[in-house]
C-alpha cells in the first residue's frame, strides 16, 4: 500500500498551513549561497501545491516571507523578491490550468512596487478559479495582522459602525486577513525548528502541529502524505474529554445520539 493510499479521503483537513523553513541551511550545507536554497524551494512549492490539488484539499497557506524577514541582508531580500516575481510570472498559467486560485495575506505595502504589481495581476488572473485556494503569506506576521485588526475595529467603533459590546470572536475574525478562510486544521513546519515564528497565532488555536527535520527544498508529496496520515491518527478534542469525542463519533456513524 502506498503512502497516498493510506490517506482517508473522508477525513482530509480542509486547510493545511506550512512554514516553509530551511532553505538557507539546505544551501549552506551544499556550500552554496542561501539564494540557491530559495531557488530550489520553489520546486517544493510546485510539488506540494500539486499534491494538495490532487488530494482535493480546499485551502493551502504557505508562509513565504515574514515581516521580520525584511531585516535579512539586502542581497537575500532582493533575491527573494526577484524570485517571487519570476515565479508568479511563470506559475500563473499553471495555476489557471489547474483551477487554483491565488490569495495573498500580509503587509503588501512593504513590497517593492514591481512585486506588488505582479502579484495583483496574478490575483486577478486566477480570481475565477474554483479549485484549491492557495494563500501566500507574504510580508506577513500574526502580530502585524492582530494590531491591524484592532486598529480597524477601533476606527469602525469611532465611526459608529459597530458597538464595542457586540465585539465577539466572529466579529474579530472578520477583521483578520484570513476572514475568507477556515482555520487550518494541520500546520506543518519543516527544517527541524519547533516554533511558530509569528504565523497565524490566532488561527492555529486548535491546529494539529506537525514538525519534520526535512529541509523545505527536500520536502515532497510523500512528506505531505506522511503529515496527513499522522494528522488523521490524532484525536482532536477541542477541550472536551475523550469519552465525549467517542460518543459524538458513534452518533455520526449511527445517526442516533449516544
Ligand atoms: C525559509 O528558509 C524561507 C524564508 C524565510 C524566506 P530560511 O531562509 O529561513 O532558511 P534557514 O532557516 O535559514 O535554513
Ligand atoms: C519563518 O521562518 C518564516 C518563513 C518560513 C517565511 P524564519 O526562518 O524566518 O523563522 P525563525 O527566524 O527561524 O524563527
Ligand atoms: Mg529559517
PDB file of C-alpha atoms and ligand atoms in Angstrom:
ATOM      1  CA  UNK A   1       0.000   0.000   0.000  1.00  0.00           C
ATOM      2  CA  UNK A   2       1.478   3.355  -0.991  1.00  0.00           C
ATOM      3  CA  UNK A   3       1.513   6.271   1.436  1.00  0.00           C
ATOM      4  CA  UNK A   4      -1.107   8.037  -0.635  1.00  0.00           C
ATOM      5  CA  UNK A   5      -3.438   5.033  -0.379  1.00  0.00           C
ATOM      6  CA  UNK A   6      -3.201   5.197   3.411  1.00  0.00           C
ATOM      7  CA  UNK A   7      -4.861   8.619   3.441  1.00  0.00           C
ATOM      8  CA  UNK A   8      -8.539   8.602   4.389  1.00  0.00           C
ATOM      9  CA  UNK A   9     -10.081  10.933   1.819  1.00  0.00           C
ATOM     10  CA  UNK A  10     -13.190  11.328   4.010  1.00  0.00           C
ATOM     11  CA  UNK A  11     -11.116  12.857   6.792  1.00  0.00           C
ATOM     12  CA  UNK A  12      -8.885  15.284   4.942  1.00  0.00           C
ATOM     13  CA  UNK A  13      -8.023  18.575   6.598  1.00  0.00           C
ATOM     14  CA  UNK A  14      -9.811  21.358   4.731  1.00  0.00           C
ATOM     15  CA  UNK A  15      -6.941  23.735   5.340  1.00  0.00           C
ATOM     16  CA  UNK A  16      -3.211  22.974   5.621  1.00  0.00           C
ATOM     17  CA  UNK A  17      -0.727  25.692   6.583  1.00  0.00           C
ATOM     18  CA  UNK A  18       3.021  25.294   6.085  1.00  0.00           C
ATOM     19  CA  UNK A  19       6.030  27.170   7.446  1.00  0.00           C
ATOM     20  CA  UNK A  20       8.447  26.520   4.588  1.00  0.00           C
ATOM     21  CA  UNK A  21      11.688  26.663   6.531  1.00  0.00           C
ATOM     22  CA  UNK A  22      15.275  25.526   5.992  1.00  0.00           C
ATOM     23  CA  UNK A  23      16.149  26.863   2.527  1.00  0.00           C
ATOM     24  CA  UNK A  24      19.214  28.727   3.748  1.00  0.00           C
ATOM     25  CA  UNK A  25      20.692  25.813   5.694  1.00  0.00           C
ATOM     26  CA  UNK A  26      19.939  23.411   2.841  1.00  0.00           C
ATOM     27  CA  UNK A  27      22.044  25.593   0.546  1.00  0.00           C
ATOM     28  CA  UNK A  28      24.807  26.258   3.066  1.00  0.00           C
ATOM     29  CA  UNK A  29      25.143  22.510   3.703  1.00  0.00           C
ATOM     30  CA  UNK A  30      25.888  22.189  -0.004  1.00  0.00           C
ATOM     31  CA  UNK A  31      28.434  25.015   0.132  1.00  0.00           C
ATOM     32  CA  UNK A  32      26.085  27.298  -1.788  1.00  0.00           C
ATOM     33  CA  UNK A  33      24.636  30.776  -1.330  1.00  0.00           C
ATOM     34  CA  UNK A  34      21.347  30.912   0.618  1.00  0.00           C
ATOM     35  CA  UNK A  35      19.530  32.101  -2.500  1.00  0.00           C
ATOM     36  CA  UNK A  36      20.311  28.759  -4.111  1.00  0.00           C
ATOM     37  CA  UNK A  37      18.147  27.205  -1.398  1.00  0.00           C
ATOM     38  CA  UNK A  38      15.269  29.608  -2.020  1.00  0.00           C
ATOM     39  CA  UNK A  39      15.510  28.846  -5.732  1.00  0.00           C
ATOM     40  CA  UNK A  40      15.157  25.115  -5.037  1.00  0.00           C
ATOM     41  CA  UNK A  41      12.381  25.779  -2.534  1.00  0.00           C
ATOM     42  CA  UNK A  42      10.190  26.841  -5.447  1.00  0.00           C
ATOM     43  CA  UNK A  43      10.276  23.277  -6.780  1.00  0.00           C
ATOM     44  CA  UNK A  44       8.875  22.089  -3.435  1.00  0.00           C
ATOM     45  CA  UNK A  45       6.114  24.702  -3.610  1.00  0.00           C
ATOM     46  CA  UNK A  46       5.139  23.446  -7.044  1.00  0.00           C
ATOM     47  CA  UNK A  47       5.162  19.827  -5.883  1.00  0.00           C
ATOM     48  CA  UNK A  48       3.137  20.447  -2.719  1.00  0.00           C
ATOM     49  CA  UNK A  49       0.589  22.672  -4.436  1.00  0.00           C
ATOM     50  CA  UNK A  50       0.091  19.923  -6.986  1.00  0.00           C
ATOM     51  CA  UNK A  51      -0.144  17.301  -4.228  1.00  0.00           C
ATOM     52  CA  UNK A  52      -2.799  19.283  -2.355  1.00  0.00           C
ATOM     53  CA  UNK A  53      -4.801  19.921  -5.519  1.00  0.00           C
ATOM     54  CA  UNK A  54      -4.725  16.227  -6.422  1.00  0.00           C
ATOM     55  CA  UNK A  55      -5.990  15.226  -2.984  1.00  0.00           C
ATOM     56  CA  UNK A  56      -8.775  17.798  -3.035  1.00  0.00           C
ATOM     57  CA  UNK A  57      -7.503  19.972  -0.177  1.00  0.00           C
ATOM     58  CA  UNK A  58      -9.513  23.219  -0.209  1.00  0.00           C
ATOM     59  CA  UNK A  59      -7.000  25.656   1.309  1.00  0.00           C
ATOM     60  CA  UNK A  60      -3.219  25.684   1.451  1.00  0.00           C
ATOM     61  CA  UNK A  61      -1.452  28.557   3.189  1.00  0.00           C
ATOM     62  CA  UNK A  62       2.279  28.894   2.625  1.00  0.00           C
ATOM     63  CA  UNK A  63       4.408  31.128   4.829  1.00  0.00           C
ATOM     64  CA  UNK A  64       6.821  32.526   2.274  1.00  0.00           C
ATOM     65  CA  UNK A  65       8.163  35.700   3.884  1.00  0.00           C
ATOM     66  CA  UNK A  66       7.615  37.181   7.337  1.00  0.00           C
ATOM     67  CA  UNK A  67       7.619  40.865   8.263  1.00  0.00           C
ATOM     68  CA  UNK A  68      10.755  40.069  10.281  1.00  0.00           C
ATOM     69  CA  UNK A  69      12.436  38.639   7.163  1.00  0.00           C
ATOM     70  CA  UNK A  70      12.747  42.221   5.840  1.00  0.00           C
ATOM     71  CA  UNK A  71      15.648  42.586   8.281  1.00  0.00           C
ATOM     72  CA  UNK A  72      17.748  39.976   6.457  1.00  0.00           C
ATOM     73  CA  UNK A  73      20.750  41.107   4.387  1.00  0.00           C
ATOM     74  CA  UNK A  74      19.736  43.233   1.377  1.00  0.00           C
ATOM     75  CA  UNK A  75      21.217  40.709  -1.048  1.00  0.00           C
ATOM     76  CA  UNK A  76      18.904  37.979   0.251  1.00  0.00           C
ATOM     77  CA  UNK A  77      15.782  40.167   0.397  1.00  0.00           C
ATOM     78  CA  UNK A  78      16.338  41.465  -3.138  1.00  0.00           C
ATOM     79  CA  UNK A  79      16.993  37.959  -4.412  1.00  0.00           C
ATOM     80  CA  UNK A  80      13.809  36.687  -2.778  1.00  0.00           C
ATOM     81  CA  UNK A  81      11.692  39.484  -4.283  1.00  0.00           C
ATOM     82  CA  UNK A  82      13.081  38.777  -7.739  1.00  0.00           C
ATOM     83  CA  UNK A  83      12.439  35.078  -7.308  1.00  0.00           C
ATOM     84  CA  UNK A  84       8.898  35.829  -6.207  1.00  0.00           C
ATOM     85  CA  UNK A  85       8.110  37.919  -9.263  1.00  0.00           C
ATOM     86  CA  UNK A  86       9.727  35.467 -11.643  1.00  0.00           C
ATOM     87  CA  UNK A  87       7.885  32.524 -10.060  1.00  0.00           C
ATOM     88  CA  UNK A  88       4.495  34.208 -10.180  1.00  0.00           C
ATOM     89  CA  UNK A  89       5.007  35.103 -13.818  1.00  0.00           C
ATOM     90  CA  UNK A  90       5.876  31.512 -14.669  1.00  0.00           C
ATOM     91  CA  UNK A  91       3.261  29.836 -12.499  1.00  0.00           C
ATOM     92  CA  UNK A  92       0.056  31.772 -13.243  1.00  0.00           C
ATOM     93  CA  UNK A  93      -0.709  29.800 -16.443  1.00  0.00           C
ATOM     94  CA  UNK A  94      -0.185  26.559 -14.491  1.00  0.00           C
ATOM     95  CA  UNK A  95      -2.437  27.773 -11.673  1.00  0.00           C
ATOM     96  CA  UNK A  96      -5.128  28.569 -14.218  1.00  0.00           C
ATOM     97  CA  UNK A  97      -4.723  25.232 -15.931  1.00  0.00           C
ATOM     98  CA  UNK A  98      -5.226  23.506 -12.573  1.00  0.00           C
ATOM     99  CA  UNK A  99      -8.119  25.748 -11.464  1.00  0.00           C
ATOM    100  CA  UNK A 100      -6.105  27.100  -8.489  1.00  0.00           C
ATOM    101  CA  UNK A 101      -6.972  30.489  -7.038  1.00  0.00           C
ATOM    102  CA  UNK A 102      -4.191  32.596  -5.574  1.00  0.00           C
ATOM    103  CA  UNK A 103      -4.708  34.731  -2.442  1.00  0.00           C
ATOM    104  CA  UNK A 104      -2.191  36.813  -0.525  1.00  0.00           C
ATOM    105  CA  UNK A 105      -2.104  37.841   3.137  1.00  0.00           C
ATOM    106  CA  UNK A 106       0.435  40.241   4.619  1.00  0.00           C
ATOM    107  CA  UNK A 107       1.662  43.825   4.643  1.00  0.00           C
ATOM    108  CA  UNK A 108       1.777  44.177   0.881  1.00  0.00           C
ATOM    109  CA  UNK A 109       2.549  47.891   1.070  1.00  0.00           C
ATOM    110  CA  UNK A 110       6.048  46.891   2.170  1.00  0.00           C
ATOM    111  CA  UNK A 111       6.703  45.046  -1.099  1.00  0.00           C
ATOM    112  CA  UNK A 112       8.575  46.818  -3.891  1.00  0.00           C
ATOM    113  CA  UNK A 113       6.168  48.287  -6.492  1.00  0.00           C
ATOM    114  CA  UNK A 114       7.121  45.840  -9.246  1.00  0.00           C
ATOM    115  CA  UNK A 115       6.418  42.849  -6.992  1.00  0.00           C
ATOM    116  CA  UNK A 116       3.076  44.190  -5.774  1.00  0.00           C
ATOM    117  CA  UNK A 117       2.005  44.902  -9.349  1.00  0.00           C
ATOM    118  CA  UNK A 118       2.878  41.371 -10.487  1.00  0.00           C
ATOM    119  CA  UNK A 119       1.072  39.915  -7.503  1.00  0.00           C
ATOM    120  CA  UNK A 120      -2.095  41.935  -8.052  1.00  0.00           C
ATOM    121  CA  UNK A 121      -2.197  40.825 -11.667  1.00  0.00           C
ATOM    122  CA  UNK A 122      -1.844  37.195 -10.619  1.00  0.00           C
ATOM    123  CA  UNK A 123      -4.673  37.604  -8.083  1.00  0.00           C
ATOM    124  CA  UNK A 124      -6.929  38.996 -10.786  1.00  0.00           C
ATOM    125  CA  UNK A 125      -5.960  36.396 -13.356  1.00  0.00           C
ATOM    126  CA  UNK A 126      -6.769  33.485 -11.036  1.00  0.00           C
ATOM    127  CA  UNK A 127      -9.797  35.054  -9.294  1.00  0.00           C
ATOM    128  CA  UNK A 128     -12.371  32.956 -11.154  1.00  0.00           C
ATOM    129  CA  UNK A 129     -10.761  29.607 -10.318  1.00  0.00           C
ATOM    130  CA  UNK A 130     -12.770  27.323  -8.052  1.00  0.00           C
ATOM    131  CA  UNK A 131     -10.335  24.541  -7.078  1.00  0.00           C
ATOM    132  CA  UNK A 132      -7.579  24.757  -4.464  1.00  0.00           C
ATOM    133  CA  UNK A 133      -7.219  28.120  -2.717  1.00  0.00           C
ATOM    134  CA  UNK A 134      -3.509  28.864  -2.464  1.00  0.00           C
ATOM    135  CA  UNK A 135      -2.865  31.510   0.184  1.00  0.00           C
ATOM    136  CA  UNK A 136       0.614  33.038   0.168  1.00  0.00           C
ATOM    137  CA  UNK A 137       1.622  34.667   3.466  1.00  0.00           C
ATOM    138  CA  UNK A 138       3.973  37.345   2.223  1.00  0.00           C
ATOM    139  CA  UNK A 139       5.427  40.065   4.377  1.00  0.00           C
ATOM    140  CA  UNK A 140       3.074  38.526   6.909  1.00  0.00           C
ATOM    141  CA  UNK A 141       3.223  38.287  10.653  1.00  0.00           C
ATOM    142  CA  UNK A 142       0.489  37.473  13.076  1.00  0.00           C
ATOM    143  CA  UNK A 143       1.217  40.401  15.392  1.00  0.00           C
ATOM    144  CA  UNK A 144       1.066  42.759  12.415  1.00  0.00           C
ATOM    145  CA  UNK A 145      -2.293  41.221  11.487  1.00  0.00           C
ATOM    146  CA  UNK A 146      -3.722  41.478  15.010  1.00  0.00           C
ATOM    147  CA  UNK A 147      -2.601  45.074  15.504  1.00  0.00           C
ATOM    148  CA  UNK A 148      -4.096  45.918  12.135  1.00  0.00           C
ATOM    149  CA  UNK A 149      -7.387  44.271  13.073  1.00  0.00           C
ATOM    150  CA  UNK A 150      -7.577  46.127  16.385  1.00  0.00           C
ATOM    151  CA  UNK A 151      -6.862  49.396  14.609  1.00  0.00           C
ATOM    152  CA  UNK A 152      -9.638  48.813  12.062  1.00  0.00           C
ATOM    153  CA  UNK A 153     -12.099  47.794  14.760  1.00  0.00           C
ATOM    154  CA  UNK A 154     -11.218  50.954  16.680  1.00  0.00           C
ATOM    155  CA  UNK A 155     -11.898  53.086  13.623  1.00  0.00           C
ATOM    156  CA  UNK A 156     -15.226  51.341  12.984  1.00  0.00           C
ATOM    157  CA  UNK A 157     -16.250  51.845  16.614  1.00  0.00           C
ATOM    158  CA  UNK A 158     -15.350  55.520  16.315  1.00  0.00           C
ATOM    159  CA  UNK A 159     -17.367  55.796  13.094  1.00  0.00           C
ATOM    160  CA  UNK A 160     -20.365  54.193  14.839  1.00  0.00           C
ATOM    161  CA  UNK A 161     -20.324  51.144  12.556  1.00  0.00           C
ATOM    162  CA  UNK A 162     -20.021  48.666  15.425  1.00  0.00           C
ATOM    163  CA  UNK A 163     -20.820  48.786  19.113  1.00  0.00           C
ATOM    164  CA  UNK A 164     -17.990  47.640  21.402  1.00  0.00           C
ATOM    165  CA  UNK A 165     -20.420  45.343  23.301  1.00  0.00           C
ATOM    166  CA  UNK A 166     -21.132  43.496  20.054  1.00  0.00           C
ATOM    167  CA  UNK A 167     -17.492  42.520  19.505  1.00  0.00           C
ATOM    168  CA  UNK A 168     -17.113  38.758  19.724  1.00  0.00           C
ATOM    169  CA  UNK A 169     -14.936  36.121  18.043  1.00  0.00           C
ATOM    170  CA  UNK A 170     -16.974  36.185  14.820  1.00  0.00           C
ATOM    171  CA  UNK A 171     -16.568  39.950  14.587  1.00  0.00           C
ATOM    172  CA  UNK A 172     -12.830  39.863  15.306  1.00  0.00           C
ATOM    173  CA  UNK A 173     -12.322  37.146  12.692  1.00  0.00           C
ATOM    174  CA  UNK A 174     -13.891  39.361  10.043  1.00  0.00           C
ATOM    175  CA  UNK A 175     -11.080  41.862  10.611  1.00  0.00           C
ATOM    176  CA  UNK A 176      -8.278  39.339  10.148  1.00  0.00           C
ATOM    177  CA  UNK A 177      -6.637  38.908   6.754  1.00  0.00           C
ATOM    178  CA  UNK A 178      -7.856  35.299   6.795  1.00  0.00           C
ATOM    179  CA  UNK A 179     -11.553  36.241   7.080  1.00  0.00           C
ATOM    180  CA  UNK A 180     -12.375  34.309   3.897  1.00  0.00           C
ATOM    181  CA  UNK A 181     -10.720  31.084   5.009  1.00  0.00           C
ATOM    182  CA  UNK A 182     -11.465  28.435   7.656  1.00  0.00           C
ATOM    183  CA  UNK A 183      -8.810  27.908  10.355  1.00  0.00           C
ATOM    184  CA  UNK A 184      -6.037  25.488   9.401  1.00  0.00           C
ATOM    185  CA  UNK A 185      -6.505  22.030  10.924  1.00  0.00           C
ATOM    186  CA  UNK A 186      -2.937  20.975  10.199  1.00  0.00           C
ATOM    187  CA  UNK A 187       0.200  23.123  10.453  1.00  0.00           C
ATOM    188  CA  UNK A 188       3.470  21.724   9.150  1.00  0.00           C
ATOM    189  CA  UNK A 189       6.897  23.225   9.809  1.00  0.00           C
ATOM    190  CA  UNK A 190       9.937  21.903   8.004  1.00  0.00           C
ATOM    191  CA  UNK A 191      13.638  22.138   8.911  1.00  0.00           C
ATOM    192  CA  UNK A 192      13.623  20.877  12.490  1.00  0.00           C
ATOM    193  CA  UNK A 193      12.608  24.080  14.284  1.00  0.00           C
ATOM    194  CA  UNK A 194       9.840  23.780  16.865  1.00  0.00           C
ATOM    195  CA  UNK A 195       8.291  27.226  16.816  1.00  0.00           C
ATOM    196  CA  UNK A 196       5.526  29.243  15.202  1.00  0.00           C
ATOM    197  CA  UNK A 197       7.592  32.339  14.256  1.00  0.00           C
ATOM    198  CA  UNK A 198       4.672  34.766  14.257  1.00  0.00           C
ATOM    199  CA  UNK A 199       2.497  32.683  11.931  1.00  0.00           C
ATOM    200  CA  UNK A 200      -1.329  32.633  12.281  1.00  0.00           C
ATOM    201  CA  UNK A 201      -1.208  32.801  16.094  1.00  0.00           C
ATOM    202  CA  UNK A 202      -4.967  33.253  16.403  1.00  0.00           C
ATOM    203  CA  UNK A 203      -5.983  30.864  13.625  1.00  0.00           C
ATOM    204  CA  UNK A 204      -3.797  27.988  14.808  1.00  0.00           C
ATOM    205  CA  UNK A 205      -5.515  27.849  18.213  1.00  0.00           C
ATOM    206  CA  UNK A 206      -6.637  24.241  17.672  1.00  0.00           C
ATOM    207  CA  UNK A 207      -4.496  23.196  14.713  1.00  0.00           C
ATOM    208  CA  UNK A 208      -2.579  19.945  14.904  1.00  0.00           C
ATOM    209  CA  UNK A 209       1.120  20.775  14.697  1.00  0.00           C
ATOM    210  CA  UNK A 210       3.493  18.603  12.697  1.00  0.00           C
ATOM    211  CA  UNK A 211       7.242  19.151  12.742  1.00  0.00           C
ATOM    212  CA  UNK A 212       9.739  17.468  10.444  1.00  0.00           C
ATOM    213  CA  UNK A 213      13.516  17.807  10.170  1.00  0.00           C
ATOM    214  CA  UNK A 214      13.280  17.701   6.358  1.00  0.00           C
ATOM    215  CA  UNK A 215      14.501  20.992   4.916  1.00  0.00           C
ATOM    216  CA  UNK A 216      11.945  22.713   2.706  1.00  0.00           C
ATOM    217  CA  UNK A 217      13.810  22.177  -0.608  1.00  0.00           C
ATOM    218  CA  UNK A 218      13.686  18.401   0.053  1.00  0.00           C
ATOM    219  CA  UNK A 219      10.001  18.375   1.032  1.00  0.00           C
ATOM    220  CA  UNK A 220       7.837  16.475  -1.476  1.00  0.00           C
ATOM    221  CA  UNK A 221       4.333  14.997  -1.776  1.00  0.00           C
ATOM    222  CA  UNK A 222       5.395  11.852   0.112  1.00  0.00           C
ATOM    223  CA  UNK A 223       6.340  14.004   3.113  1.00  0.00           C
ATOM    224  CA  UNK A 224       2.990  15.755   2.868  1.00  0.00           C
ATOM    225  CA  UNK A 225       1.202  12.402   2.833  1.00  0.00           C
ATOM    226  CA  UNK A 226       3.115  11.357   5.960  1.00  0.00           C
ATOM    227  CA  UNK A 227       1.964  14.523   7.715  1.00  0.00           C
ATOM    228  CA  UNK A 228      -1.663  13.971   6.705  1.00  0.00           C
ATOM    229  CA  UNK A 229      -1.578  10.322   7.822  1.00  0.00           C
ATOM    230  CA  UNK A 230      -0.153  11.424  11.177  1.00  0.00           C
ATOM    231  CA  UNK A 231      -2.871  14.080  11.447  1.00  0.00           C
ATOM    232  CA  UNK A 232      -5.581  11.509  10.786  1.00  0.00           C
ATOM    233  CA  UNK A 233      -4.381   9.344  13.682  1.00  0.00           C
ATOM    234  CA  UNK A 234      -4.852  12.131  16.198  1.00  0.00           C
ATOM    235  CA  UNK A 235      -7.888  12.749  18.352  1.00  0.00           C
ATOM    236  CA  UNK A 236      -8.950  16.380  18.192  1.00  0.00           C
ATOM    237  CA  UNK A 237     -10.735  17.113  21.432  1.00  0.00           C
ATOM    238  CA  UNK A 238     -11.244  20.912  21.418  1.00  0.00           C
ATOM    239  CA  UNK A 239     -11.273  20.932  25.231  1.00  0.00           C
ATOM    240  CA  UNK A 240     -13.737  18.049  25.560  1.00  0.00           C
ATOM    241  CA  UNK A 241     -12.997  14.609  27.015  1.00  0.00           C
ATOM    242  CA  UNK A 242     -12.024  11.504  25.091  1.00  0.00           C
ATOM    243  CA  UNK A 243     -15.402   9.912  26.020  1.00  0.00           C
ATOM    244  CA  UNK A 244     -17.362  12.846  24.629  1.00  0.00           C
ATOM    245  CA  UNK A 245     -15.485  12.644  21.346  1.00  0.00           C
ATOM    246  CA  UNK A 246     -16.068   8.901  21.119  1.00  0.00           C
ATOM    247  CA  UNK A 247     -19.800   9.348  21.697  1.00  0.00           C
ATOM    248  CA  UNK A 248     -20.004  12.055  19.061  1.00  0.00           C
ATOM    249  CA  UNK A 249     -18.199   9.801  16.564  1.00  0.00           C
ATOM    250  CA  UNK A 250     -20.663   6.975  17.326  1.00  0.00           C
ATOM    251  CA  UNK A 251     -23.585   9.346  16.771  1.00  0.00           C
ATOM    252  CA  UNK A 252     -22.186  10.298  13.409  1.00  0.00           C
ATOM    253  CA  UNK A 253     -21.909   6.661  12.356  1.00  0.00           C
ATOM    254  CA  UNK A 254     -25.316   5.512  13.656  1.00  0.00           C
ATOM    255  CA  UNK A 255     -27.163   8.790  13.231  1.00  0.00           C
ATOM    256  CA  UNK A 256     -28.604   8.498  16.786  1.00  0.00           C
ATOM    257  CA  UNK A 257     -27.500  10.409  19.871  1.00  0.00           C
ATOM    258  CA  UNK A 258     -25.294   8.400  22.247  1.00  0.00           C
TER     259      UNK A 258
HETATM  260  C1  LIG B   1      12.726  29.771   4.754  1.00  0.00           C
HETATM  261  O1  LIG B   1      14.056  29.368   4.784  1.00  0.00           O
HETATM  262  C2  LIG B   1      12.437  30.822   3.726  1.00  0.00           C
HETATM  263  C3  LIG B   1      12.299  32.176   4.250  1.00  0.00           C
HETATM  264  C4  LIG B   1      12.256  32.512   5.500  1.00  0.00           C
HETATM  265  C5  LIG B   1      12.209  33.247   3.276  1.00  0.00           C
HETATM  266  P1  LIG B   1      15.162  30.151   5.580  1.00  0.00           P
HETATM  267  O2  LIG B   1      15.733  31.189   4.666  1.00  0.00           O
HETATM  268  O3  LIG B   1      14.647  30.662   6.858  1.00  0.00           O
HETATM  269  O4  LIG B   1      16.251  29.021   5.816  1.00  0.00           O
HETATM  270  P2  LIG B   1      17.020  28.733   7.177  1.00  0.00           P
HETATM  271  O5  LIG B   1      16.003  28.555   8.225  1.00  0.00           O
HETATM  272  O6  LIG B   1      17.912  29.895   7.425  1.00  0.00           O
HETATM  273  O7  LIG B   1      17.764  27.475   6.893  1.00  0.00           O
HETATM  274  C1  LIG B   2       9.658  31.685   9.325  1.00  0.00           C
HETATM  275  O1  LIG B   2      10.966  31.268   9.145  1.00  0.00           O
HETATM  276  C2  LIG B   2       9.224  32.491   8.146  1.00  0.00           C
HETATM  277  C3  LIG B   2       9.105  31.764   6.893  1.00  0.00           C
HETATM  278  C4  LIG B   2       9.304  30.489   6.691  1.00  0.00           C
HETATM  279  C5  LIG B   2       8.704  32.553   5.782  1.00  0.00           C
HETATM  280  P1  LIG B   2      12.199  32.052   9.788  1.00  0.00           P
HETATM  281  O2  LIG B   2      13.400  31.316   9.354  1.00  0.00           O
HETATM  282  O3  LIG B   2      12.131  33.474   9.432  1.00  0.00           O
HETATM  283  O4  LIG B   2      11.923  31.888  11.329  1.00  0.00           O
HETATM  284  P2  LIG B   2      12.921  31.914  12.562  1.00  0.00           P
HETATM  285  O5  LIG B   2      13.704  33.183  12.459  1.00  0.00           O
HETATM  286  O6  LIG B   2      13.803  30.716  12.435  1.00  0.00           O
HETATM  287  O7  LIG B   2      12.048  31.837  13.768  1.00  0.00           O
HETATM  288 MG1  LIG B   3      14.508  29.851   8.707  1.00  0.00          MG
END
